[in-house]
Amino acid sequence: MYLTSTYTMTASLRRTLALLQSDLTRGQKEVTTGRHADLGLAMGRGVSESFTVVSARASLEATRASNSMLSSRLDSTQVALSALLSDAQGMRATLMGAQTNGGDPGAIVTQARQALTTFMAKLNSSNAEGFVFGGVNTDQEPVVNYFSDPPQTNKIALDAAFVAEFGFSQSDPAVSTITGPQMKTFLDGAFSSLFSAASWKNDWSRASDTPIRSQVSLSVAIDTSITANEPALQKLAAAYTMMTDLGAEDQGSAAYSTLLQSAMTTLDSGIHALTKTQARLGVIQNTVQTANETMLIQSDTLDAHLHDLEAVDPIEASARVNGLMTQIETAYTLTARISQLSLIKYL
């Protein structure tokens, strides 16, 4: 005959209660989250597929977050280019009007100087990632300030070229003696060379020719920046500079007329090229938007697949929790009754 003590039975029930409580905790978690509480236990080797899906989705989310910052930079770039285009068109309209009546040279010089100032400010704009028009050189201003004191490389180069061509500076009264052909020779020769690609990068620009390259989707990487070394921007700077700093206010009518015509022709070329640059930037923006839309669909597909892999039947999970709670209540009742058993009551 085997005798079982009250303590032994109570201890056994307590162990059972602990197991039931652990099962209840997992069950309640599954009811709340809709997922298996222990993926390894529930899915076995299939859990590796779940981890793969989670990793792929995390990569998509990281790329979409990166694209959000990229879109902000592209929008800022597009706004800056639109402002530059507007200024260029306004300057061209002024020059066009001056073709017939000469205009007010002082007012035109002031407008050109303001346009050049705005031009440099736009190209030197920055955000949290660095200078927008710097290409991969995001840590320094892309364009040298032409109006700096002391003079910088771009101003020094133009002053030297003017003196070498005419024998006097732009502020010298002798500017009035420059003829139309002499001005044309200077503008087509020495002045034009100041805005060649090589001279631009030597005297004006600290930007890189290499644009920023971004991974816009898991499989697509594209160039995603416009640098200050765009030919369109060099043309605009040339047009503004020739009207700002070649002594237009003191020139004779023939030289001044030649200057106006050259500035307008240069602006026309710059405006045309800038429009193409904006269109190229628009293609980049559309590519990023399309990539985001595609990744959103991919994320939704992965979410659905992950749900199929990890989800529990909510009805079954709730029934299991209710059953466990009933078992726990029964176990507590039995434990309480057993703890009251004593041989003393029967002696």
GROMACS .gro file of C-alpha atoms in nm:
model
  347
    1MET     CA    1   0.000   0.000   0.000
    2TYR     CA    2   0.139   0.337  -0.106
    3LEU     CA    3   0.065   0.652   0.095
    4THR     CA    4   0.090   0.990  -0.071
    5SER     CA    5   0.143   1.289   0.157
    6THR     CA    6  -0.052   1.611   0.132
    7TYR     CA    7   0.277   1.793   0.062
    8THR     CA    8   0.361   1.568  -0.234
    9MET     CA    9   0.021   1.621  -0.395
   10THR     CA   10   0.036   1.996  -0.335
   11ALA     CA   11   0.386   2.023  -0.484
   12SER     CA   12   0.275   1.830  -0.792
   13LEU     CA   13  -0.019   2.063  -0.842
   14ARG     CA   14   0.207   2.365  -0.800
   15ARG     CA   15   0.437   2.239  -1.074
   16THR     CA   16   0.132   2.187  -1.293
   17LEU     CA   17   0.014   2.541  -1.214
   18ALA     CA   18   0.352   2.684  -1.314
   19LEU     CA   19   0.335   2.506  -1.651
   20LEU     CA   20  -0.022   2.618  -1.703
   21GLN     CA   21   0.069   2.978  -1.615
   22SER     CA   22   0.355   2.969  -1.867
   23ASP     CA   23   0.123   2.831  -2.136
   24LEU     CA   24  -0.137   3.096  -2.048
   25THR     CA   25   0.119   3.377  -2.083
   26ARG     CA   26   0.217   3.252  -2.430
   27GLY     CA   27  -0.148   3.208  -2.524
   28GLN     CA   28  -0.245   3.558  -2.414
   29LYS     CA   29   0.049   3.699  -2.611
   30GLU     CA   30  -0.068   3.514  -2.922
   31VAL     CA   31  -0.424   3.643  -2.879
   32THR     CA   32  -0.291   4.000  -2.843
   33THR     CA   33  -0.033   3.994  -3.125
   34GLY     CA   34  -0.193   3.742  -3.358
   35ARG     CA   35   0.149   3.575  -3.394
   36HIS     CA   36   0.309   3.264  -3.250
   37ALA     CA   37   0.469   3.353  -2.918
   38ASP     CA   38   0.760   3.115  -2.982
   39LEU     CA   39   0.833   3.108  -3.354
   40GLY     CA   40   1.106   2.846  -3.322
   41LEU     CA   41   0.880   2.609  -3.131
   42ALA     CA   42   0.581   2.663  -3.360
   43MET     CA   43   0.759   2.673  -3.699
   44GLY     CA   44   1.068   2.461  -3.653
   45ARG     CA   45   1.306   2.492  -3.946
   46GLY     CA   46   1.052   2.711  -4.124
   47VAL     CA   47   1.146   2.997  -3.892
   48SER     CA   48   1.445   3.074  -4.116
   49GLU     CA   49   1.204   3.175  -4.393
   50SER     CA   50   1.033   3.410  -4.153
   51PHE     CA   51   1.365   3.572  -4.062
   52THR     CA   52   1.447   3.611  -4.433
   53VAL     CA   53   1.116   3.787  -4.496
   54VAL     CA   54   1.166   4.017  -4.195
   55SER     CA   55   1.518   4.105  -4.315
   56ALA     CA   56   1.395   4.182  -4.668
   57ARG     CA   57   1.118   4.403  -4.533
   58ALA     CA   58   1.363   4.589  -4.308
   59SER     CA   59   1.584   4.658  -4.612
   60LEU     CA   60   1.285   4.796  -4.801
   61GLU     CA   61   1.190   5.022  -4.511
   62ALA     CA   62   1.547   5.149  -4.476
   63THR     CA   63   1.564   5.230  -4.847
   64ARG     CA   64   1.228   5.407  -4.839
   65ALA     CA   65   1.343   5.613  -4.540
   66SER     CA   66   1.662   5.705  -4.729
   67ASN     CA   67   1.452   5.798  -5.033
   68SER     CA   68   1.246   6.031  -4.818
   69MET     CA   69   1.556   6.236  -4.738
   70LEU     CA   70   1.668   6.208  -5.100
   71SER     CA   71   1.332   6.339  -5.226
   72SER     CA   72   1.364   6.639  -4.997
   73ARG     CA   73   1.708   6.718  -5.142
   74LEU     CA   74   1.584   6.676  -5.498
   75ASP     CA   75   1.287   6.903  -5.428
   76SER     CA   76   1.522   7.170  -5.288
   77THR     CA   77   1.741   7.139  -5.596
   78GLN     CA   78   1.443   7.176  -5.828
   79VAL     CA   79   1.323   7.485  -5.640
   80ALA     CA   80   1.671   7.640  -5.666
   81LEU     CA   81   1.693   7.569  -6.039
   82SER     CA   82   1.347   7.718  -6.093
   83ALA     CA   83   1.455   8.036  -5.912
   84LEU     CA   84   1.771   8.054  -6.125
   85LEU     CA   85   1.567   8.008  -6.441
   86SER     CA   86   1.325   8.282  -6.337
   87ASP     CA   87   1.612   8.525  -6.269
   88ALA     CA   88   1.772   8.440  -6.604
   89GLN     CA   89   1.447   8.498  -6.792
   90GLY     CA   90   1.400   8.830  -6.612
   91MET     CA   91   1.753   8.936  -6.701
   92ARG     CA   92   1.700   8.834  -7.063
   93ALA     CA   93   1.380   9.039  -7.084
   94THR     CA   94   1.572   9.343  -6.958
   95LEU     CA   95   1.849   9.289  -7.212
   96MET     CA   96   1.595   9.242  -7.491
   97GLY     CA   97   1.436   9.574  -7.406
   98ALA     CA   98   1.775   9.743  -7.397
   99GLN     CA   99   1.849   9.622  -7.750
  100THR     CA  100   1.614   9.886  -7.888
  101ASN     CA  101   1.661  10.181  -7.654
  102GLY     CA  102   1.986  10.105  -7.472
  103GLY     CA  103   1.805  10.095  -7.141
  104ASP     CA  104   1.958  10.235  -6.827
  105PRO     CA  105   2.311  10.086  -6.801
  106GLY     CA  106   2.326  10.155  -6.428
  107ALA     CA  107   1.998   9.975  -6.363
  108ILE     CA  108   2.101   9.683  -6.583
  109VAL     CA  109   2.433   9.650  -6.400
  110THR     CA  110   2.249   9.655  -6.066
  111GLN     CA  111   2.008   9.383  -6.184
  112ALA     CA  112   2.294   9.169  -6.315
  113ARG     CA  113   2.487   9.210  -5.989
  114GLN     CA  114   2.181   9.104  -5.789
  115ALA     CA  115   2.123   8.809  -6.022
  116LEU     CA  116   2.486   8.696  -5.976
  117THR     CA  117   2.455   8.734  -5.599
  118THR     CA  118   2.140   8.521  -5.595
  119PHE     CA  119   2.303   8.273  -5.832
  120MET     CA  120   2.593   8.214  -5.592
  121ALA     CA  121   2.362   8.194  -5.290
  122LYS     CA  122   2.144   7.929  -5.456
  123LEU     CA  123   2.441   7.720  -5.562
  124ASN     CA  124   2.588   7.743  -5.211
  125SER     CA  125   2.265   7.633  -5.042
  126SER     CA  126   2.287   7.339  -4.802
  127ASN     CA  127   2.081   7.097  -4.600
  128ALA     CA  128   2.150   6.837  -4.329
  129GLU     CA  129   2.350   6.628  -4.578
  130GLY     CA  130   2.580   6.912  -4.688
  131PHE     CA  131   2.597   7.148  -4.985
  132VAL     CA  132   2.329   7.055  -5.238
  133PHE     CA  133   2.525   7.145  -5.554
  134GLY     CA  134   2.862   7.012  -5.440
  135GLY     CA  135   2.831   6.666  -5.593
  136VAL     CA  136   3.026   6.426  -5.372
  137ASN     CA  137   3.210   6.729  -5.225
  138THR     CA  138   2.932   6.803  -4.979
  139ASP     CA  139   3.154   6.963  -4.715
  140GLN     CA  140   3.254   7.290  -4.885
  141GLU     CA  141   3.073   7.570  -5.066
  142PRO     CA  142   3.051   7.482  -5.436
  143VAL     CA  143   3.097   7.836  -5.574
  144VAL     CA  144   3.358   8.098  -5.488
  145ASN     CA  145   3.203   8.434  -5.397
  146TYR     CA  146   3.288   8.678  -5.677
  147PHE     CA  147   3.227   8.977  -5.450
  148SER     CA  148   3.452   8.865  -5.163
  149ASP     CA  149   3.693   9.109  -5.003
  150PRO     CA  150   3.980   9.041  -5.051
  151PRO     CA  151   3.914   8.930  -5.411
  152GLN     CA  152   3.900   8.559  -5.483
  153THR     CA  153   4.029   8.356  -5.778
  154ASN     CA  154   3.736   8.430  -6.012
  155LYS     CA  155   3.752   8.808  -5.966
  156ILE     CA  156   4.133   8.810  -5.986
  157ALA     CA  157   4.128   8.611  -6.311
  158LEU     CA  158   3.876   8.844  -6.479
  159ASP     CA  159   4.059   9.161  -6.372
  160ALA     CA  160   4.386   9.022  -6.506
  161ALA     CA  161   4.227   8.919  -6.836
  162PHE     CA  162   4.071   9.267  -6.883
  163VAL     CA  163   4.395   9.452  -6.815
  164ALA     CA  164   4.589   9.215  -7.040
  165GLU     CA  165   4.339   9.278  -7.321
  166PHE     CA  166   4.293   9.655  -7.297
  167GLY     CA  167   4.582   9.788  -7.090
  168PHE     CA  168   4.360   9.939  -6.819
  169SER     CA  169   4.107   9.825  -6.559
  170GLN     CA  170   3.728   9.816  -6.581
  171SER     CA  171   3.699  10.127  -6.362
  172ASP     CA  172   3.935  10.335  -6.576
  173PRO     CA  173   3.770  10.618  -6.778
  174ALA     CA  174   3.951  10.478  -7.081
  175VAL     CA  175   3.680  10.210  -7.093
  176SER     CA  176   3.484  10.459  -7.305
  177THR     CA  177   3.742  10.422  -7.581
  178ILE     CA  178   3.683  10.048  -7.633
  179THR     CA  179   3.533   9.984  -7.976
  180GLY     CA  180   3.266   9.733  -8.066
  181PRO     CA  181   3.508   9.496  -8.247
  182GLN     CA  182   3.755   9.517  -7.958
  183MET     CA  183   3.483   9.424  -7.709
  184LYS     CA  184   3.369   9.136  -7.929
  185THR     CA  185   3.723   9.005  -7.958
  186PHE     CA  186   3.759   9.012  -7.579
  187LEU     CA  187   3.422   8.850  -7.512
  188ASP     CA  188   3.473   8.572  -7.767
  189GLY     CA  189   3.833   8.514  -7.661
  190ALA     CA  190   3.985   8.589  -7.321
  191PHE     CA  191   3.654   8.638  -7.142
  192SER     CA  192   3.499   8.322  -7.285
  193SER     CA  193   3.801   8.119  -7.177
  194LEU     CA  194   3.741   8.232  -6.817
  195PHE     CA  195   3.422   8.024  -6.824
  196SER     CA  196   3.557   7.714  -6.994
  197ALA     CA  197   3.517   7.389  -6.800
  198ALA     CA  198   3.880   7.398  -6.687
  199SER     CA  199   3.879   7.763  -6.580
  200TRP     CA  200   3.542   7.723  -6.408
  201LYS     CA  201   3.676   7.442  -6.190
  202ASN     CA  202   3.997   7.632  -6.125
  203ASP     CA  203   3.858   7.979  -6.050
  204TRP     CA  204   3.488   7.948  -5.971
  205SER     CA  205   3.392   7.603  -5.850
  206ARG     CA  206   3.487   7.378  -5.561
  207ALA     CA  207   3.219   7.126  -5.654
  208SER     CA  208   3.295   6.776  -5.779
  209ASP     CA  209   3.205   6.661  -6.130
  210THR     CA  210   3.096   6.335  -5.967
  211PRO     CA  211   2.729   6.350  -5.859
  212ILE     CA  212   2.595   6.173  -5.552
  213ARG     CA  213   2.488   5.817  -5.635
  214SER     CA  214   2.200   5.670  -5.436
  215GLN     CA  215   2.045   5.327  -5.397
  216VAL     CA  216   1.680   5.410  -5.467
  217SER     CA  217   1.556   5.050  -5.454
  218LEU     CA  218   1.703   4.710  -5.368
  219SER     CA  219   1.816   4.670  -5.729
  220VAL     CA  220   1.852   5.024  -5.870
  221ALA     CA  221   2.124   5.284  -5.803
  222ILE     CA  222   2.126   5.618  -5.991
  223ASP     CA  223   2.298   5.958  -5.988
  224THR     CA  224   2.083   6.184  -5.772
  225SER     CA  225   2.239   6.529  -5.766
  226ILE     CA  226   2.307   6.827  -5.990
  227THR     CA  227   2.652   6.979  -5.943
  228ALA     CA  228   2.763   7.340  -5.977
  229ASN     CA  229   2.977   7.231  -6.274
  230GLU     CA  230   2.676   7.206  -6.505
  231PRO     CA  231   2.746   7.393  -6.833
  232ALA     CA  232   2.413   7.572  -6.796
  233LEU     CA  233   2.528   7.730  -6.471
  234GLN     CA  234   2.859   7.840  -6.620
  235LYS     CA  235   2.667   8.019  -6.897
  236LEU     CA  236   2.448   8.207  -6.650
  237ALA     CA  237   2.749   8.313  -6.445
  238ALA     CA  238   2.925   8.437  -6.761
  239ALA     CA  239   2.627   8.648  -6.871
  240TYR     CA  240   2.580   8.806  -6.528
  241THR     CA  241   2.952   8.873  -6.484
  242MET     CA  242   2.996   9.043  -6.821
  243MET     CA  243   2.710   9.283  -6.742
  244THR     CA  244   2.827   9.334  -6.381
  245ASP     CA  245   3.199   9.389  -6.412
  246LEU     CA  246   3.313   9.500  -6.759
  247GLY     CA  247   3.249   9.871  -6.713
  248ALA     CA  248   2.914   9.874  -6.896
  249GLU     CA  249   2.813  10.209  -6.748
  250ASP     CA  250   3.115  10.386  -6.900
  251GLN     CA  251   3.136  10.211  -7.238
  252GLY     CA  252   3.070  10.380  -7.570
  253SER     CA  253   2.753  10.288  -7.756
  254ALA     CA  254   2.920  10.038  -7.992
  255ALA     CA  255   3.099   9.844  -7.718
  256TYR     CA  256   2.789   9.856  -7.497
  257SER     CA  257   2.567   9.725  -7.779
  258THR     CA  258   2.812   9.441  -7.839
  259LEU     CA  259   2.809   9.363  -7.466
  260LEU     CA  260   2.429   9.353  -7.454
  261GLN     CA  261   2.408   9.123  -7.755
  262SER     CA  262   2.672   8.886  -7.620
  263ALA     CA  263   2.508   8.874  -7.276
  264MET     CA  264   2.169   8.792  -7.426
  265THR     CA  265   2.313   8.520  -7.651
  266THR     CA  266   2.494   8.367  -7.353
  267LEU     CA  267   2.178   8.383  -7.143
  268ASP     CA  268   1.976   8.217  -7.418
  269SER     CA  269   2.224   7.930  -7.424
  270GLY     CA  270   2.220   7.904  -7.045
  271ILE     CA  271   1.841   7.910  -7.025
  272HIS     CA  272   1.811   7.638  -7.287
  273ALA     CA  273   2.066   7.418  -7.109
  274LEU     CA  274   1.913   7.486  -6.766
  275THR     CA  275   1.572   7.373  -6.892
  276LYS     CA  276   1.730   7.044  -6.998
  277THR     CA  277   1.895   7.012  -6.657
  278GLN     CA  278   1.560   7.060  -6.486
  279ALA     CA  279   1.407   6.793  -6.709
  280ARG     CA  280   1.688   6.552  -6.618
  281LEU     CA  281   1.628   6.623  -6.251
  282GLY     CA  282   1.257   6.559  -6.304
  283VAL     CA  283   1.338   6.215  -6.445
  284ILE     CA  284   1.542   6.141  -6.132
  285GLN     CA  285   1.252   6.252  -5.910
  286ASN     CA  286   1.010   6.030  -6.103
  287THR     CA  287   1.248   5.736  -6.072
  288VAL     CA  288   1.264   5.777  -5.696
  289GLN     CA  289   0.885   5.809  -5.670
  290THR     CA  290   0.833   5.497  -5.884
  291ALA     CA  291   1.086   5.307  -5.673
  292ASN     CA  292   0.899   5.407  -5.355
  293GLU     CA  293   0.567   5.296  -5.498
  294THR     CA  294   0.716   4.963  -5.606
  295MET     CA  295   0.876   4.907  -5.267
  296LEU     CA  296   0.548   4.985  -5.092
  297ILE     CA  297   0.380   4.709  -5.294
  298GLN     CA  298   0.670   4.476  -5.213
  299SER     CA  299   0.640   4.559  -4.843
  300ASP     CA  300   0.268   4.483  -4.847
  301THR     CA  301   0.336   4.151  -5.021
  302LEU     CA  302   0.601   4.060  -4.764
  303ASP     CA  303   0.367   4.159  -4.480
  304ALA     CA  304   0.100   3.926  -4.618
  305HIS     CA  305   0.350   3.642  -4.654
  306LEU     CA  306   0.486   3.703  -4.304
  307HIS     CA  307   0.133   3.694  -4.167
  308ASP     CA  308   0.074   3.359  -4.337
  309LEU     CA  309   0.394   3.225  -4.181
  310GLU     CA  310   0.358   3.355  -3.827
  311ALA     CA  311  -0.013   3.413  -3.768
  312VAL     CA  312  -0.220   3.202  -3.530
  313ASP     CA  313  -0.590   3.120  -3.563
  314PRO     CA  314  -0.749   3.383  -3.335
  315ILE     CA  315  -1.050   3.160  -3.255
  316GLU     CA  316  -0.829   2.865  -3.168
  317ALA     CA  317  -0.594   3.084  -2.964
  318SER     CA  318  -0.882   3.234  -2.764
  319ALA     CA  319  -1.031   2.889  -2.701
  320ARG     CA  320  -0.692   2.764  -2.581
  321VAL     CA  321  -0.657   3.059  -2.341
  322ASN     CA  322  -1.005   3.001  -2.201
  323GLY     CA  323  -0.927   2.632  -2.153
  324LEU     CA  324  -0.603   2.711  -1.975
  325MET     CA  325  -0.777   2.957  -1.744
  326THR     CA  326  -1.033   2.688  -1.656
  327GLN     CA  327  -0.756   2.438  -1.583
  328ILE     CA  328  -0.574   2.690  -1.367
  329GLU     CA  329  -0.887   2.770  -1.169
  330THR     CA  330  -0.947   2.395  -1.117
  331ALA     CA  331  -0.587   2.345  -1.006
  332TYR     CA  332  -0.613   2.629  -0.756
  333THR     CA  333  -0.933   2.478  -0.615
  334LEU     CA  334  -0.773   2.135  -0.580
  335THR     CA  335  -0.464   2.282  -0.419
  336ALA     CA  336  -0.677   2.464  -0.164
  337ARG     CA  337  -0.873   2.151  -0.080
  338ILE     CA  338  -0.569   1.926  -0.056
  339SER     CA  339  -0.395   2.174   0.171
  340GLN     CA  340  -0.684   2.135   0.415
  341LEU     CA  341  -0.650   1.754   0.439
  342SER     CA  342  -0.509   1.630   0.772
  343LEU     CA  343  -0.505   1.287   0.945
  344ILE     CA  344  -0.582   1.466   1.267
  345LYS     CA  345  -0.940   1.516   1.143
  346TYR     CA  346  -0.983   1.141   1.117
  347LEU     CA  347  -0.815   1.030   1.443
   0.00000   0.00000   0.00000
